[in-house]
Structure formats: structure tokens, C-alpha cells
XYZ file of C-alpha atoms in Angstrom:
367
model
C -63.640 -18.684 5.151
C -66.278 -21.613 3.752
C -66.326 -24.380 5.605
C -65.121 -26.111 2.064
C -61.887 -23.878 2.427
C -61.593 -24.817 5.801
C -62.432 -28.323 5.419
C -59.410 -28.507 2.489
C -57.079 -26.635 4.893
C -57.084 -28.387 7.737
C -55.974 -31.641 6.290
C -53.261 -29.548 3.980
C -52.017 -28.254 7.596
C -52.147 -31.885 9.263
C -50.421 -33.767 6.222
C -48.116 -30.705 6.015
C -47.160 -31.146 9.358
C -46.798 -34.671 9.478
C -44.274 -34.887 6.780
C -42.482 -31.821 7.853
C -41.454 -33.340 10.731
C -40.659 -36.437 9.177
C -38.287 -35.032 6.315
C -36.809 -32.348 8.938
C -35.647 -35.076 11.153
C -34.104 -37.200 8.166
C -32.256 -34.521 7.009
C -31.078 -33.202 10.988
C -30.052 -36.711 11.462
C -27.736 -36.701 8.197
C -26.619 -33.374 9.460
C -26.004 -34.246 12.856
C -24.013 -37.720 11.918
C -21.268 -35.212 9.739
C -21.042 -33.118 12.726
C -20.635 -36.001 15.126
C -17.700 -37.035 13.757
C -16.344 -33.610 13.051
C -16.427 -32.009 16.032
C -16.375 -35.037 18.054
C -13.145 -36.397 16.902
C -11.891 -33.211 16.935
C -12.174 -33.499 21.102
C -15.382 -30.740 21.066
C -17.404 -30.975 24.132
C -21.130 -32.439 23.271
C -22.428 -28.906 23.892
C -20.825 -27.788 20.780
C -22.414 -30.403 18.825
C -25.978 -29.700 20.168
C -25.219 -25.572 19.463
C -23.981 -26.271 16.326
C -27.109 -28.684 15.148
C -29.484 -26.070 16.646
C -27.736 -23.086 14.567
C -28.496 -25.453 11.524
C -32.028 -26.346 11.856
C -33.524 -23.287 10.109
C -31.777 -23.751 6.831
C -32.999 -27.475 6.904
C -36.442 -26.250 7.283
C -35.990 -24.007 4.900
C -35.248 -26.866 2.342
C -37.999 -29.217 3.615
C -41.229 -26.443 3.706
C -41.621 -26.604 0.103
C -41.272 -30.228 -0.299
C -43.593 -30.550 2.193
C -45.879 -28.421 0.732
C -45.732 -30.694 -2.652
C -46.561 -33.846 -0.703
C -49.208 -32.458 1.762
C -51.235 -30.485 -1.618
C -50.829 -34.125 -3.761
C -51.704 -35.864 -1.087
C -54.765 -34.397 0.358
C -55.762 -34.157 -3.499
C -55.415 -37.763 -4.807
C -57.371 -38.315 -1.314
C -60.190 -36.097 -2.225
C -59.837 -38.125 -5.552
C -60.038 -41.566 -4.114
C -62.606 -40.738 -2.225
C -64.789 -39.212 -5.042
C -65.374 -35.606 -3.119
C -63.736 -33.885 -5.734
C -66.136 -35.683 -8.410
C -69.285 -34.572 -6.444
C -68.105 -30.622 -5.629
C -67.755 -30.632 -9.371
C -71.127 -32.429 -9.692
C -72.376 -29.413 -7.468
C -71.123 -26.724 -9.491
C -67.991 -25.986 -7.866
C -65.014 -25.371 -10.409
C -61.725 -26.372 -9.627
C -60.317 -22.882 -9.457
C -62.183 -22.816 -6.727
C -61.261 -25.708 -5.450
C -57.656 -24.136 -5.812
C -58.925 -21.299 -3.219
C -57.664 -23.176 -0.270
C -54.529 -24.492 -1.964
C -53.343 -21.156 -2.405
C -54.103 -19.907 1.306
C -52.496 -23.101 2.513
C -49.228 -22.113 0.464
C -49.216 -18.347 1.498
C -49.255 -19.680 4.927
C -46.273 -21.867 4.665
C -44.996 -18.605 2.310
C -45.349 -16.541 5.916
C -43.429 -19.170 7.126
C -40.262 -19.021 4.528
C -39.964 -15.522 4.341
C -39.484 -14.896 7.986
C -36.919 -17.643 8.002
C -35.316 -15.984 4.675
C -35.221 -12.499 5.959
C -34.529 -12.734 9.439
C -33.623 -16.514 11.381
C -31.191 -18.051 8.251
C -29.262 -14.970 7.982
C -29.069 -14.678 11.794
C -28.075 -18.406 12.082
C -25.625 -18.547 9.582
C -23.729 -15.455 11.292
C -23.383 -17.451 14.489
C -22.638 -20.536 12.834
C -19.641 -18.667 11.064
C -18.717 -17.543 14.189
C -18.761 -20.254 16.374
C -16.790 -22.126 13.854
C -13.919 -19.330 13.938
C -14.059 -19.791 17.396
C -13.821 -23.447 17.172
C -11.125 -23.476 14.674
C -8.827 -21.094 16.592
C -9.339 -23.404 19.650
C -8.176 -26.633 17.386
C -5.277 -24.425 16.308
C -4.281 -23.324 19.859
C -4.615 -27.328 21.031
C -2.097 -27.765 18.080
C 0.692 -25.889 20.338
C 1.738 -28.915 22.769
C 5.421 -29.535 22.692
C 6.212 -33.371 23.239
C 2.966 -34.890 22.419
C 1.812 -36.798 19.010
C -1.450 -35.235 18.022
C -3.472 -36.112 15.474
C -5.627 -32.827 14.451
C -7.638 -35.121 11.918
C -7.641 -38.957 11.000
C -4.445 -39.207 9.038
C -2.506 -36.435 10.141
C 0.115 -36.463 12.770
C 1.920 -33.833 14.041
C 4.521 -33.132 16.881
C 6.674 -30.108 18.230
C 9.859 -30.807 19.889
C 10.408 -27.380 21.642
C 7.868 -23.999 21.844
C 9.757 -20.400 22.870
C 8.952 -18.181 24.746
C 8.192 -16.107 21.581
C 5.785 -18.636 20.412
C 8.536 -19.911 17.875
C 8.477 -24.042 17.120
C 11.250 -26.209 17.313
C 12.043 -29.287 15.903
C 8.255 -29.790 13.166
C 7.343 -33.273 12.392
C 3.763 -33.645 10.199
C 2.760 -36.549 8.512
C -0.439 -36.372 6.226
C -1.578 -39.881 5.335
C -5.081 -38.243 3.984
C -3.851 -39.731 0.239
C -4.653 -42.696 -1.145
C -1.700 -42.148 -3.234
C 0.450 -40.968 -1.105
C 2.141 -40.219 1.997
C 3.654 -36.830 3.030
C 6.303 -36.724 5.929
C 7.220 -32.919 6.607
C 10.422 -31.782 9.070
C 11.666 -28.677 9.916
C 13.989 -26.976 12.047
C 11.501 -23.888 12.976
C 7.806 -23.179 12.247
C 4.937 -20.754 13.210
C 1.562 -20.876 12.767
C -0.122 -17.540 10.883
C -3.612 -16.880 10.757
C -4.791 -15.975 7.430
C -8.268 -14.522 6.151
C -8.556 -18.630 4.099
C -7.419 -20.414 7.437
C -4.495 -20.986 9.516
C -1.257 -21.920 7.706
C 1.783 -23.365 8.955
C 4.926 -21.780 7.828
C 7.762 -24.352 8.623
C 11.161 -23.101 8.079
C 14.910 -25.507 6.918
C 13.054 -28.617 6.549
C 12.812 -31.366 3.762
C 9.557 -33.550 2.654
C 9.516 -37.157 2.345
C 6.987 -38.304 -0.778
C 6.356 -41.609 -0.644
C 3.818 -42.945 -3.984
C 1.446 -45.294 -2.680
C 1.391 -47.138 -6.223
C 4.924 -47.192 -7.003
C 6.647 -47.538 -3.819
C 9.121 -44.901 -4.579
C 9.980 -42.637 -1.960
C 11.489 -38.876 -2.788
C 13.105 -36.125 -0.705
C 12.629 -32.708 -1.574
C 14.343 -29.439 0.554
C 12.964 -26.450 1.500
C 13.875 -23.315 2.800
C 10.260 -22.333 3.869
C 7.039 -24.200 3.242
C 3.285 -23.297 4.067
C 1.110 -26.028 4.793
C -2.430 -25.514 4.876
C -4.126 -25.958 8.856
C -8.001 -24.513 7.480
C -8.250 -28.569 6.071
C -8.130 -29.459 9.756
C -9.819 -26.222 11.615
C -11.686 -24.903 9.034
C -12.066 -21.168 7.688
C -11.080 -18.382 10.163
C -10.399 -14.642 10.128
C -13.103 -14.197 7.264
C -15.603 -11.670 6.532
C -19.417 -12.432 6.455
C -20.775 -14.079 3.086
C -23.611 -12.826 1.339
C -25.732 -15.161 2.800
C -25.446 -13.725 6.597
C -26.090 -10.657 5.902
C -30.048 -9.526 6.332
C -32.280 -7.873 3.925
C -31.676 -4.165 4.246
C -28.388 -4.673 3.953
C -28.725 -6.536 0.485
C -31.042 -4.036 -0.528
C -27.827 -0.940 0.040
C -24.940 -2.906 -1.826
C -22.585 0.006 -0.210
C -18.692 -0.704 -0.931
C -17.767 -1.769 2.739
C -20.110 -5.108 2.167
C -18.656 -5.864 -1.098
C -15.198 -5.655 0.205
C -15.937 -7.492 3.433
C -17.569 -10.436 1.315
C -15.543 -10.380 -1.848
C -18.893 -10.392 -3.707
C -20.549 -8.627 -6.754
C -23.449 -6.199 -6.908
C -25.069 -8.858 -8.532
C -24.655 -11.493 -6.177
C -26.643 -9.130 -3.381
C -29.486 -8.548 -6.249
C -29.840 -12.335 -6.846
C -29.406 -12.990 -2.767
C -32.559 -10.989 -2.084
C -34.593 -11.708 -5.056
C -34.280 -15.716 -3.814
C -35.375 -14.750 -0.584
C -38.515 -13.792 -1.801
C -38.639 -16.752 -4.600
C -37.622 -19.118 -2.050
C -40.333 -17.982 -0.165
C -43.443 -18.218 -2.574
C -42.010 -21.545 -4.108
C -44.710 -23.074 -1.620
C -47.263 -21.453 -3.183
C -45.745 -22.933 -6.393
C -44.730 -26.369 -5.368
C -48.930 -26.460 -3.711
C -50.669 -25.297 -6.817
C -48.094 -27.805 -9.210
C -49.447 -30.742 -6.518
C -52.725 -29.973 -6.650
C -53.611 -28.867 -10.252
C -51.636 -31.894 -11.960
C -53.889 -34.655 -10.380
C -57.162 -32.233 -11.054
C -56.239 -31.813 -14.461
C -56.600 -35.675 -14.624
C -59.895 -35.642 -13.420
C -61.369 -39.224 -11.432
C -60.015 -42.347 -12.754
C -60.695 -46.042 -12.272
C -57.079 -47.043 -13.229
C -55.423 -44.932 -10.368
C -53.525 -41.983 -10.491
C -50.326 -42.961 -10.926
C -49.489 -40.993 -14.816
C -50.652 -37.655 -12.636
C -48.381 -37.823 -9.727
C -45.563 -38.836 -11.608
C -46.543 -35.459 -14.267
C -46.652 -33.324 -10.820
C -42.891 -34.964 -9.700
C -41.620 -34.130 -13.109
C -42.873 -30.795 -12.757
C -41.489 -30.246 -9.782
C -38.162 -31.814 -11.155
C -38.174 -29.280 -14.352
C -38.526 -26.108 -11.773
C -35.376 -27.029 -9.372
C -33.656 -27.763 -13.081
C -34.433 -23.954 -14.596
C -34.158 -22.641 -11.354
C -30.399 -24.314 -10.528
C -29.543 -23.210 -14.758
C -30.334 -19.437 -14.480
C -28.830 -19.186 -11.065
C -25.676 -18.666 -12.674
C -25.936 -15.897 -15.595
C -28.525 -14.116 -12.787
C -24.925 -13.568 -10.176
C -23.103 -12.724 -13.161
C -25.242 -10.027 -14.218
C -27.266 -7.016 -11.986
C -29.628 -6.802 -15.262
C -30.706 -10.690 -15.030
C -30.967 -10.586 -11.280
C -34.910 -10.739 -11.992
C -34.384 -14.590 -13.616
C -34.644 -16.070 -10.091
C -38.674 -15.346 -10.955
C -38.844 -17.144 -14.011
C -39.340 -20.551 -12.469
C -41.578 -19.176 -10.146
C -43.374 -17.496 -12.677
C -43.578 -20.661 -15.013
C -44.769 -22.875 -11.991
C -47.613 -20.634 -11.605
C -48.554 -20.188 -15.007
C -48.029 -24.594 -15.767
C -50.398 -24.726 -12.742
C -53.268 -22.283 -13.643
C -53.055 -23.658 -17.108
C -53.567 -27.261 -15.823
C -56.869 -25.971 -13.523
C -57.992 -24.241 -17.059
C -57.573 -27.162 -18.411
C -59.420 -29.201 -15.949
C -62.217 -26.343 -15.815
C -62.959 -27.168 -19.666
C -62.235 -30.477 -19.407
C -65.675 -31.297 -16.708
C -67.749 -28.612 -19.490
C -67.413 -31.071 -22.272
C -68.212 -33.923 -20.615
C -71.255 -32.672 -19.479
């Protein structure tokens, strides 16, 4: 490699670093706060918070690389601008697709980076994350069964059992759900049980009556029921599911066989688009790189600042995540438009070489 290329590089690595870490731990701490209180308040040891925070780090990264990779290619380049080095390797003979050599190795590095996260750590997290939270929703459920204690599963909700069997029958159901705004839900019942369910945990309560009261009105109804299934996954979350398409790896995608389509409910097309975004997802760095650093080189060295170019490589940026979040939808409808994840890719790339063109031709007529 020139020592131009590595010159370039290096401070695409440092800045790329530096604000990796910085946007990783914004977004960890916004995750970890949610989980806090989740699990916390749920009475979860602080172990369970640290796993669970750990098993979500990889698809944080995942969202942060290619951000990263934006800010670290605009910034180095408005500094090469600033600085007028980019005026005198032009002066020099050096043409800004070449300039654009050590953007592009810069983004197939953080690329290597993505698509070893895509194809191997994210699915692998988000397996154990599903898991763990099974386990951690059939422990809330079993905590549930305390006879002659108020609980309160989740901030709003009370619940109570007068008597448990020996047969794991409950006597004597009192649950209160304040969640509402609107209203207020008082539930008894002679009998209940708790059955687990591939959605979540229900409670079936058996010879009991609900007591509605409205919040706005101040009226207060009673209803009678012979059975009545409330809803525990709100409190415990999801248990007794099958894997989604997101945990399962690559190979797997790739042979759509009947057992993985019944185990997670999905379409043929949903495992095409699944593993043709693991590979956009991963090249989008390359993308997001060339968008940063070809929009201020198309601009060329200004005395006024270069303020109209980054805001053209932001709304760049913006118009991408737009296509890409529009065709998302007709490509998991369809096996034949699985290939659309590529057209933002594909249009990022092409914007970006067009802008360098245009930059090339540009410096020519000047001279």
C-alpha cells in the first residue's frame, strides 16, 4: 500500500474508532436503562442484567459500524479539505478516484467486520437472548405461585392466591391491572391455572366476575364469567416459542427446508430477504464511506466552508435508510424481489462514483 493510502487510512481507522465507541456506548446506555428497570423490578439478580446487556452488544454494533463509517470518511475528508491536502494531491496529479482508493479499503475493512457479526455473533446472540428470556419468564411465572402474598408482577398489577393444591390448582384469584389510564380492571375467581402457551403464559381463571371501573366517567361495571384467559406474556414476556428468522445462521437461510418454516412461522421469502441483508448490511460501510467522502470532493475547496456538502452527504445518507426501509416490505412478500435489498446499495455506489466523476471533470476544466 502507498504511503498516501496508508496515510488516509490510518486517520479513517482512528476517527472510526473514536466515534464507534462513542455512539456504541450511547446506544448500550439507552439499552441498558430499559433493561434496568425491566429486569430489575422484576426482582432479577444484577447478573442477569449484565448477561443480558452483553448478549445485546453485537446488534448495537451492528447499527453503529456504518454510521461510524459515515462520520469517520466525512470527517477525515472535510479535514484533508481544511487543511488544503486534498487541493495540492490534485495539484500533483492525483485524481480523486484515487483518492477514493483508501476509502474503499477502509470500508471493506469495517465490511469484514459486519459480515462476521451478520453471519455468525448476531444470530448466535439473539438465540441466547431468546433463551435466556424463556428462562427468565418461566422463573417470573413460577414466583407468581405464592399463596397469601400480594405480588405485584409489574407496576400496576396486583395479584394474590388464596389457596394452591396439591395438583397445582388456585384457589380463591384476585388480579387487579391498573396499567390503563382509562381504566381499572379488578378480576376474581373461584379457581385458576396458569398454561403455558407458544405467545406466553396465560391465566385461565375459572367462576369469577370483573369489576370495570372508567377512569373518565366514574362508572363502575360487573361482568360474569364462567372462564376467562388473561394474558401473563405482558408481564414475563414470550415463552415456549420457536426461533425467528433472525437466530437462525446462514446455511440454514440458504436451505429454507419445511421444519424451519414451521418452527418460525415464516415465508420462503422472509429467509431470501434475511440473508440477502446480511450481506447488504454488511457492504453498507463501503456505501455509507464512499457517500462521505465523494459528496465533500465533489465540492471541491471552498473559502465559505463546507457546510452545503455535508448536509448533501446527510441527505444522502437519509434517502438510502428511506428506499432501503420502503422495499423491505414487497422484498418479504415476494421470493422474486428478494434481490431489492441491493438496490440501495447499488444506488449508494453508483450516487457516489458519479459524484468522484463529477469531481474528476470538475478539477479538468478549471485547469
Amino acid at each position: 500500500m502507498a504511503r498516501l493510502d496508508r496515510y488516509i487510512l490510518a486517520q479513517l481507522l482512528w476517527v472510526f474508532g473514536f466515534f464507534s465507541l462513542v455512539l456504541v456506548s450511547v446506544y448500550w446506555v439507552n439499552r441498558a436503562v430499559r433493561l434496568f428497570d425491566q429486569l430489575i423490578s422484576n426482582g432479577q439478580p444484577m447478573s442477569v442484567f449484565l448477561e443480558f446487556t452483553a448478549l445485546s452488544l453485537p446488534m448495537l454494533i451492528r447499527t453503529v459500524l456504518p454510521i461510524s463509517a459515515f462520520v469517520a470518511a466525512t470527517y477525515v475528508t472535510l479535514s484533508l479539505l481544511r487543511s488544503s491536502e486534498i487541493t495540492v494531491l490534485q495539484a500533483a496529479g492525483i485524481s480523486p478516484f484515487r483518492l477514493a482508493r483508501p476509502v474503499v479499503a477502509f470500508g471493506l475493512i469495517v465490511t469484514a467486520f459486519l459480515i462476521v457479526l451478520m453471519h455468525f455473533l448476531i444470530p448466535e446472540a439473539r438465540a441466547e437472548l431468546s433463551r435466556r428470556q424463556m428462562e427468565v419468564a418461566q422463573n417470573l411465572t413460577a414466583s407468581l405461585l405464592q399463596d397469601g402474598v400480594f405480588q405485584h408482577p409489574a407496576n400496576g398489577v396486583t395479584f394474590f392466591i388464596t389457596e394452591i393444591t396439591a395438583e397445582g390448582t388456585m384457589r380463591g384469584i384476585y388480579l387487579s391491572d391498573a396499567r390503563s389510564q382509562l381504566q381499572r380492571i379488578d378480576y376474581t375467581a373461584r379457581t385458576a391455572l396458569i398454561v403455558p402457551e407458544a405467545t406466553g403464559p396465560k391465566l385461565v381463571m375459572i367462576d369469577g366476575q370483573a369489576q370495570i371501573f372508567d377512569r373518565t366517567t366514574g362508572r363502575l361495571s360487573v361482568t360474569g364469567f364462567g372462564d376467562f384467559t388473561y394474558d401473563l406474556s405482558t408481564m414475563t414476556g414470550p415463552a415456549g416459542r420457536g426461533r425467528s428468522v433472525q437466530e437462525l445462521g446462514s446455511s440454514e437461510l440458504l436451505a429454507a427446508t419445511p421444519a424451519l418454516l414451521e418452527e418460525t412461522r415464516a415465508s420462503v421469502a422472509q429467509f431470501r430477504f434475511e440473508l440477502v441483508s446480511r450481506f447488504v448490511d454488511g457492504f453498507a460501510a463501503v456505501a455509507a464511506a464512499l457517500i462521505g467522502f465523494s459528496s465533500l470532493i465533489a465540492g471541491g475547496f471552498s473559502r465559505l466552508g463546507f457546510w452545503r456538502e455535508v448536509v448533501v452527504a446527510v441527505v444522502l445518507m437519509a434517502l438510502v435508510q428511506t428506499l432501503t426501509n420502503a422495499l423491505a416490505g414487497p422484498a418479504m412478500r415476494s421470493t422474486a424481489l428478494a434481490w431489492l435489498g441491493i438496490v440501495p446499495l447499488g444506488l449508494a455506489v453508483a450516487v457516489s462514483l458519479g459524484l468522484i466523476a463529477w469531481a474528476t471533470r470538475k478539477r479538468r476544466v478549471r485547469t
